PDB file of C-alpha atoms in Angstrom:
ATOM      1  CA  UNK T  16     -10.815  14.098  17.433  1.00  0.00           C
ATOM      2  CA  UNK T  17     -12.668  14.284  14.291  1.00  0.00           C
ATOM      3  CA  UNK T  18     -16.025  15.009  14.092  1.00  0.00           C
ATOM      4  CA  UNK T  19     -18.673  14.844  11.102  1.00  0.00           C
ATOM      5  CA  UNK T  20     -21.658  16.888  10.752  1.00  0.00           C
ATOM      6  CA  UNK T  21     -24.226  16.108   7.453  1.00  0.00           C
ATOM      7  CA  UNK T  22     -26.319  18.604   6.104  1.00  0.00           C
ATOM      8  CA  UNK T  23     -27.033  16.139   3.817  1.00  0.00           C
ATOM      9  CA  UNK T  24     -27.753  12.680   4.536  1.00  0.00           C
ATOM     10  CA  UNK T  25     -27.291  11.179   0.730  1.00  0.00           C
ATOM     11  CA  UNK T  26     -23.640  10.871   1.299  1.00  0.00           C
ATOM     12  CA  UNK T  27     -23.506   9.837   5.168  1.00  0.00           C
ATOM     13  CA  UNK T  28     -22.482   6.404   3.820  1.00  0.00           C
ATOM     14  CA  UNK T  29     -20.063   7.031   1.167  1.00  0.00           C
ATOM     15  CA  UNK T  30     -18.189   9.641   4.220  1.00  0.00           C
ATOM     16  CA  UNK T  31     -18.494   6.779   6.580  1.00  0.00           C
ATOM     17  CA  UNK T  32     -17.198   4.584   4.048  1.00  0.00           C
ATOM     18  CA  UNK T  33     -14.193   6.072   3.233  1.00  0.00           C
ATOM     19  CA  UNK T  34     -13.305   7.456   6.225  1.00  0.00           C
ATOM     20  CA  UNK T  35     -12.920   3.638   7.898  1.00  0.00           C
ATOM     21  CA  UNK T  36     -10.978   3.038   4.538  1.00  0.00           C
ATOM     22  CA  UNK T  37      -8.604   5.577   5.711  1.00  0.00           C
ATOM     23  CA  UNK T  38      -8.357   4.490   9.106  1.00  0.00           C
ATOM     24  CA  UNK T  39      -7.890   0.867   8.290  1.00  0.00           C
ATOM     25  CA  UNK T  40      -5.313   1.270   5.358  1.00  0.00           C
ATOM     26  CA  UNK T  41      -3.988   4.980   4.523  1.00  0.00           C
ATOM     27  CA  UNK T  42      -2.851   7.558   6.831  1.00  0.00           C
ATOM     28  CA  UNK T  43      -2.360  11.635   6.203  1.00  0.00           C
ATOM     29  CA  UNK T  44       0.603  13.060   5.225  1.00  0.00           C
ATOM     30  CA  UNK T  45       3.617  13.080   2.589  1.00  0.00           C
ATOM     31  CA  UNK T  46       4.866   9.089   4.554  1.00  0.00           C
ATOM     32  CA  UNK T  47       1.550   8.046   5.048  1.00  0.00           C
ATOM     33  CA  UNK T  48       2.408   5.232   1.758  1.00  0.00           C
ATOM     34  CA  UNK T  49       5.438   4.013   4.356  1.00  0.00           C
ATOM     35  CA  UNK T  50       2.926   3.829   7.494  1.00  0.00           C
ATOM     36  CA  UNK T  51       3.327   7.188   9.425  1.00  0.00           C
ATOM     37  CA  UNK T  52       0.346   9.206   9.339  1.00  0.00           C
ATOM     38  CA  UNK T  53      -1.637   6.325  10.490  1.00  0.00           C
ATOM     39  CA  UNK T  54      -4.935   7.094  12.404  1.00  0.00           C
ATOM     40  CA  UNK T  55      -6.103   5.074  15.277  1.00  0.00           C
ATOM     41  CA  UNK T  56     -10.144   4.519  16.399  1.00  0.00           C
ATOM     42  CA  UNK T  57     -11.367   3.557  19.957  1.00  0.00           C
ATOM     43  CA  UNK T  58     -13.539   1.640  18.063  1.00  0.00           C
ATOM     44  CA  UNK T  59     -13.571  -1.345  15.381  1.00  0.00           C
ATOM     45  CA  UNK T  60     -13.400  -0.516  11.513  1.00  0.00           C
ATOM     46  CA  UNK T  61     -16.994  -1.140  10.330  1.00  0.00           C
ATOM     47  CA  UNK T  62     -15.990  -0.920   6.485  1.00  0.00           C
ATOM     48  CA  UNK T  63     -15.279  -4.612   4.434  1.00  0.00           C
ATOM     49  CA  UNK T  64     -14.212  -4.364   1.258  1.00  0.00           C
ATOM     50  CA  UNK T  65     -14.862  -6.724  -1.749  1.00  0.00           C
ATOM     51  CA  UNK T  66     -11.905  -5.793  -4.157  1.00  0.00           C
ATOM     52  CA  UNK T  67     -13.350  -6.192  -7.795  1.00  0.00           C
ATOM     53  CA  UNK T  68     -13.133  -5.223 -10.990  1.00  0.00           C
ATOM     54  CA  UNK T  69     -10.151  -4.341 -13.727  1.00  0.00           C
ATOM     55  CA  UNK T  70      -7.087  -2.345 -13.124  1.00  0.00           C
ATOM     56  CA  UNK T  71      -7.427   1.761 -13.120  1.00  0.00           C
ATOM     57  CA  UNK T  72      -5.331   4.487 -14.550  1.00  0.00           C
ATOM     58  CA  UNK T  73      -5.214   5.637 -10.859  1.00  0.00           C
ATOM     59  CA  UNK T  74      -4.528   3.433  -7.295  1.00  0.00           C
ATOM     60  CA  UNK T  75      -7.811   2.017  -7.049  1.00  0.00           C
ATOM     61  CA  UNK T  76      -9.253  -1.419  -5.265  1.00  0.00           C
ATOM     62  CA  UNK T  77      -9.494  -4.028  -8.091  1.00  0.00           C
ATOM     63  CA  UNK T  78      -9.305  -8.138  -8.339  1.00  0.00           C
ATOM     64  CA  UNK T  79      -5.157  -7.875  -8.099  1.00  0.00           C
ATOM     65  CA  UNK T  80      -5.465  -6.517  -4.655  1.00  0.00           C
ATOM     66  CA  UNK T  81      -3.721  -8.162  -1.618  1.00  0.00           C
ATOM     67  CA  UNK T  82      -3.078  -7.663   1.853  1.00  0.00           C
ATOM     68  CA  UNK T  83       0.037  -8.554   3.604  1.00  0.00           C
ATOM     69  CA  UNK T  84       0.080  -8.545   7.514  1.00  0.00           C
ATOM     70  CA  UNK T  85       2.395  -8.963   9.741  1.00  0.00           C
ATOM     71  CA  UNK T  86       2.089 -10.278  13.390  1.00  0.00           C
ATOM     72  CA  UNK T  87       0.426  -8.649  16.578  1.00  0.00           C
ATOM     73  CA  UNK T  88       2.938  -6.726  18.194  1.00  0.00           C
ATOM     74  CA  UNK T  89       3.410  -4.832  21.814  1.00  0.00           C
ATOM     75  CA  UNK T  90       4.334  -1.559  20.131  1.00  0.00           C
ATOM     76  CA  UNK T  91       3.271   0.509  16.911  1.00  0.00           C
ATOM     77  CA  UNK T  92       7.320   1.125  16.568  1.00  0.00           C
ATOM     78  CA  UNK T  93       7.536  -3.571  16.514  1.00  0.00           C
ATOM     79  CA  UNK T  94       4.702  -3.903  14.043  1.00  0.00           C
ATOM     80  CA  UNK T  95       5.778  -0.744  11.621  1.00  0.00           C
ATOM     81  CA  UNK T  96       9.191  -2.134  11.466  1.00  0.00           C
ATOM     82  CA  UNK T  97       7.947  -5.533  10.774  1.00  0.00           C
ATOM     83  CA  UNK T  98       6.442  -4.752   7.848  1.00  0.00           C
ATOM     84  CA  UNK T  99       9.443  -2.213   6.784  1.00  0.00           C
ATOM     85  CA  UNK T 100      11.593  -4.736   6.966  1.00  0.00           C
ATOM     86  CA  UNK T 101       9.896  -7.382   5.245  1.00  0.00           C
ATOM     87  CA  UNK T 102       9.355  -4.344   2.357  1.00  0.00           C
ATOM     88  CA  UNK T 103      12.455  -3.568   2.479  1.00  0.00           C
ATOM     89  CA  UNK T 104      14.187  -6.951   2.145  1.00  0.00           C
ATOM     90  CA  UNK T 105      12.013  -7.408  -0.929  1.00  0.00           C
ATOM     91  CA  UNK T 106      12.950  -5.026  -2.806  1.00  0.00           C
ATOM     92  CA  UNK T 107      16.754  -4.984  -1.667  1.00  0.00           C
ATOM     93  CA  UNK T 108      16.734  -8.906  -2.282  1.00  0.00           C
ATOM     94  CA  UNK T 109      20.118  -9.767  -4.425  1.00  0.00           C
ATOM     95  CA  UNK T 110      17.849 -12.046  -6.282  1.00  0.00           C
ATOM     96  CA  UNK T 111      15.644  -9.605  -7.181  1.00  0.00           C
ATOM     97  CA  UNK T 112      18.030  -6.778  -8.134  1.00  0.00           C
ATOM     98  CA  UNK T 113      21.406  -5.901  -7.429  1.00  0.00           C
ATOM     99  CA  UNK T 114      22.776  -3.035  -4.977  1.00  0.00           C
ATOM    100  CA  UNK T 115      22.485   0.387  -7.141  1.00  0.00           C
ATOM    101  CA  UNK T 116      20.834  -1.030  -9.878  1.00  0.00           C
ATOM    102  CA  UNK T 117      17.270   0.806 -10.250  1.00  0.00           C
ATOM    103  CA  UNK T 118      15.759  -1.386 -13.340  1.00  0.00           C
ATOM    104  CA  UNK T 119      13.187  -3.022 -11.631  1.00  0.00           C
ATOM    105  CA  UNK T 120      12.622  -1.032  -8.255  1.00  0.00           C
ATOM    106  CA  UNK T 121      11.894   2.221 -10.479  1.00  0.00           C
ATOM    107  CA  UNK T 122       8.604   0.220 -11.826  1.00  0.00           C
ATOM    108  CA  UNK T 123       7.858   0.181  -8.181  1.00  0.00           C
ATOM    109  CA  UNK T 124       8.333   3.419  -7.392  1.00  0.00           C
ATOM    110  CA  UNK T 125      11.276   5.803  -9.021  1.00  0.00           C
ATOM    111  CA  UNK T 126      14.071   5.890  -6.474  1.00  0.00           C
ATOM    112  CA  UNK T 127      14.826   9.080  -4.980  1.00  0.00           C
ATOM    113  CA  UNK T 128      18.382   8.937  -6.218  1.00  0.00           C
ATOM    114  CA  UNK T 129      17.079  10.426 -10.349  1.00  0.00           C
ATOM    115  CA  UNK T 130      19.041   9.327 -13.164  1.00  0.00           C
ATOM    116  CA  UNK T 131      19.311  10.146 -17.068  1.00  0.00           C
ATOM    117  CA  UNK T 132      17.634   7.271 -17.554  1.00  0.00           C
ATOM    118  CA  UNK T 133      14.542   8.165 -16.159  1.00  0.00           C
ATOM    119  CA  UNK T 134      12.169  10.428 -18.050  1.00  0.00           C
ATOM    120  CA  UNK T 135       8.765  10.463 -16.219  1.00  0.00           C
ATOM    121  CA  UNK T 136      10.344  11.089 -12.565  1.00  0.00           C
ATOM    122  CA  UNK T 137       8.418   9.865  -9.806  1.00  0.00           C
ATOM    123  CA  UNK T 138       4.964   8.134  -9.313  1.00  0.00           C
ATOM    124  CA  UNK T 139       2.863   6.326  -6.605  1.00  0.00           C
ATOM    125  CA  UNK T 140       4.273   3.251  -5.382  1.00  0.00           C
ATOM    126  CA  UNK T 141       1.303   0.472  -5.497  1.00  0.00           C
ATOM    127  CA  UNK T 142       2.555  -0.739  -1.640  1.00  0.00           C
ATOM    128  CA  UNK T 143       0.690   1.273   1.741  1.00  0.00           C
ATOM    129  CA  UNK T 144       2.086   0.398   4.675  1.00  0.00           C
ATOM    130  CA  UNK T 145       0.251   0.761   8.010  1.00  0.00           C
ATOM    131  CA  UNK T 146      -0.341   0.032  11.417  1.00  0.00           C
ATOM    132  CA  UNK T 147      -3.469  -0.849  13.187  1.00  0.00           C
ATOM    133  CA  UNK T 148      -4.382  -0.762  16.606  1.00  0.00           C
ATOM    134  CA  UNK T 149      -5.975  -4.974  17.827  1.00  0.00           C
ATOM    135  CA  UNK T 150      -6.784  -4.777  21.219  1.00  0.00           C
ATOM    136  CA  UNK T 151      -4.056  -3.158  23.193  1.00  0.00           C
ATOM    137  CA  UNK T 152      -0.931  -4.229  20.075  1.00  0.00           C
ATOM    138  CA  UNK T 153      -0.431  -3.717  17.138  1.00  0.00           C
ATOM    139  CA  UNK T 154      -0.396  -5.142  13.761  1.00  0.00           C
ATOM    140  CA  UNK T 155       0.926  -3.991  10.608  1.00  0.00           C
ATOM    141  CA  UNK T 156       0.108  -4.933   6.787  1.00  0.00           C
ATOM    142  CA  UNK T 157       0.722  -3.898   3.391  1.00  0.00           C
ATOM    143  CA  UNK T 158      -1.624  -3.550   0.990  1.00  0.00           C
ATOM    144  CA  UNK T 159      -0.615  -3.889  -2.454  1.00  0.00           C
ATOM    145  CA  UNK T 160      -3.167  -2.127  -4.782  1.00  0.00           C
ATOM    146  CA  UNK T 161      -1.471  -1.964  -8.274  1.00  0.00           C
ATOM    147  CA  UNK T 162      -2.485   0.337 -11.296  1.00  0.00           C
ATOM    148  CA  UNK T 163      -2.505   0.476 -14.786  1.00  0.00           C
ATOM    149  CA  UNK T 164       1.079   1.334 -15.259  1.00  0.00           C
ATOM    150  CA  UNK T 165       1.186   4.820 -17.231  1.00  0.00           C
ATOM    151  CA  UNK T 166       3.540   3.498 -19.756  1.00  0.00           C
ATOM    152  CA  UNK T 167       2.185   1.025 -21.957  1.00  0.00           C
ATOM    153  CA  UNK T 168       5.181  -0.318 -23.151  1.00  0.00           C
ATOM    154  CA  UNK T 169       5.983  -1.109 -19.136  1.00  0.00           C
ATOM    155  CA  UNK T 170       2.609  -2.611 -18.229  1.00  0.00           C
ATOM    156  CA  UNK T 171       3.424  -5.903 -18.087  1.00  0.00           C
ATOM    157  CA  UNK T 172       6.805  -5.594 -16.381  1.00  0.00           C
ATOM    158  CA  UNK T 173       5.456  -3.684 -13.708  1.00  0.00           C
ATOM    159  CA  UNK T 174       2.848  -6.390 -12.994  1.00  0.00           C
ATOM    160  CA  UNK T 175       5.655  -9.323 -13.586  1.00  0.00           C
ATOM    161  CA  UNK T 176       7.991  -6.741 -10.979  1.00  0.00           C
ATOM    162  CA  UNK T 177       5.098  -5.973  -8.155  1.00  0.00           C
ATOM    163  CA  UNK T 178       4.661 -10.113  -8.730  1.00  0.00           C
ATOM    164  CA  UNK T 179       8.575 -11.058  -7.066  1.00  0.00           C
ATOM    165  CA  UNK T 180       8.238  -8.069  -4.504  1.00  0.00           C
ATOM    166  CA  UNK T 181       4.904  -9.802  -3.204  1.00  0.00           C
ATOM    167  CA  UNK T 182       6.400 -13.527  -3.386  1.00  0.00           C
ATOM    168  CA  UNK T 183       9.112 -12.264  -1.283  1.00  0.00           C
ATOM    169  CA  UNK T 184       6.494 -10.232   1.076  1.00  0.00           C
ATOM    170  CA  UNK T 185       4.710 -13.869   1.446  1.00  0.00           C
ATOM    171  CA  UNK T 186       7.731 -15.503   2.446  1.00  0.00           C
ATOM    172  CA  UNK T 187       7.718 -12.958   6.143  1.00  0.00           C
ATOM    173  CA  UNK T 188       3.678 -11.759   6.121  1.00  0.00           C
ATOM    174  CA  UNK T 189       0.147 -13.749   6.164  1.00  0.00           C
ATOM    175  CA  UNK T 190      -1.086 -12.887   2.618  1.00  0.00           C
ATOM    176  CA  UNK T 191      -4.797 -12.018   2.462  1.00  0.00           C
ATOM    177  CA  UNK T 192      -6.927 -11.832   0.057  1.00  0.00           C
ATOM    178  CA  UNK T 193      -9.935 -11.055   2.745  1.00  0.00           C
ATOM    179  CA  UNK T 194      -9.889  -7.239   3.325  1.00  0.00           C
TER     180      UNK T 194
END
């Protein structure tokens, strides 16, 4: 149970606010990107969000955001591996890169598997994962919040890259743009 006391009422909303953010899209944890760590609520998310605005130098909402979901499902375990799948298959795609070949995918995220080629190391993948509670299912979704890429030189690749991994993700999920 979590439980929120104010001494202060000039942030109540901005608390409220992010917490439902947290509950409807993140999680806690070192996974909570790949959809563990996800918190469920006996009651309904209050918080809409209106993505706007350009792209940060951190993961941030802006105009480029888009929400992938997957169907209702019986179990968390059928609606996480829905979306895992459908993640997965995009970025493992033949058409999109080959087996062992880390070009593209490191733009996405820097493989765990480090190579020479690689100077930066790792950094935030631009893909959450998670699984919400609807009713008594489930229903998982991906929500792709991209950044400005740190290398300048890359910026447009990455956004031409995270552009075939969410084509593929539309071919399996409902793509929303409604959040």
């Amino acid at each position: 149970k979590v439980k929120f006391f104010f001494h202060f009422k000039d942030y109540y909303q901005q608390v409220i606010n992010a917490f439902s953010a947290l509950i409807k899209y993140g999680g806690l944890g070192s996974k909570s990107r790949n959809g563990f760590g996800s918190l469920v609520t006996k009651g309904g998310s209050v918080l809409s969000l209106v993505p706007r605005g350009q792209l940060k130098d951190f993961t941030a909402y802006s105009k480029q955001a888009i929400l992938f979901r997957g169907k209702v499902k019986d179990t968390w375990c059928d609606a996480l591996s829905e979306i895992g799948i459908a993640y997965r298959s995009a970025r493992l795609d033949q058409n999109f890169e080959k087996q062992h070949s880390y070009d593209k995918r490191r733009l996405i995220a820097q493989p765990i598997v480090q190579d020479p080629i690689s100077q930066n190391g790792r950094h935030s993948k631009p893909y959450f994962l998670h699984v919400n509670k609807v009713g008594n299912q489930y229903q998982g979704q991906i929500l792709f919040l991209p950044y400005q890429y740190y290398d300048p030189s890359q910026r447009d690749r990455y956004m031409s890259v995270c552009h075939e991994v969410n084509e593929a993700l539309s071919k399996s999920l409902e793509v929303s743009h409604d959040f």
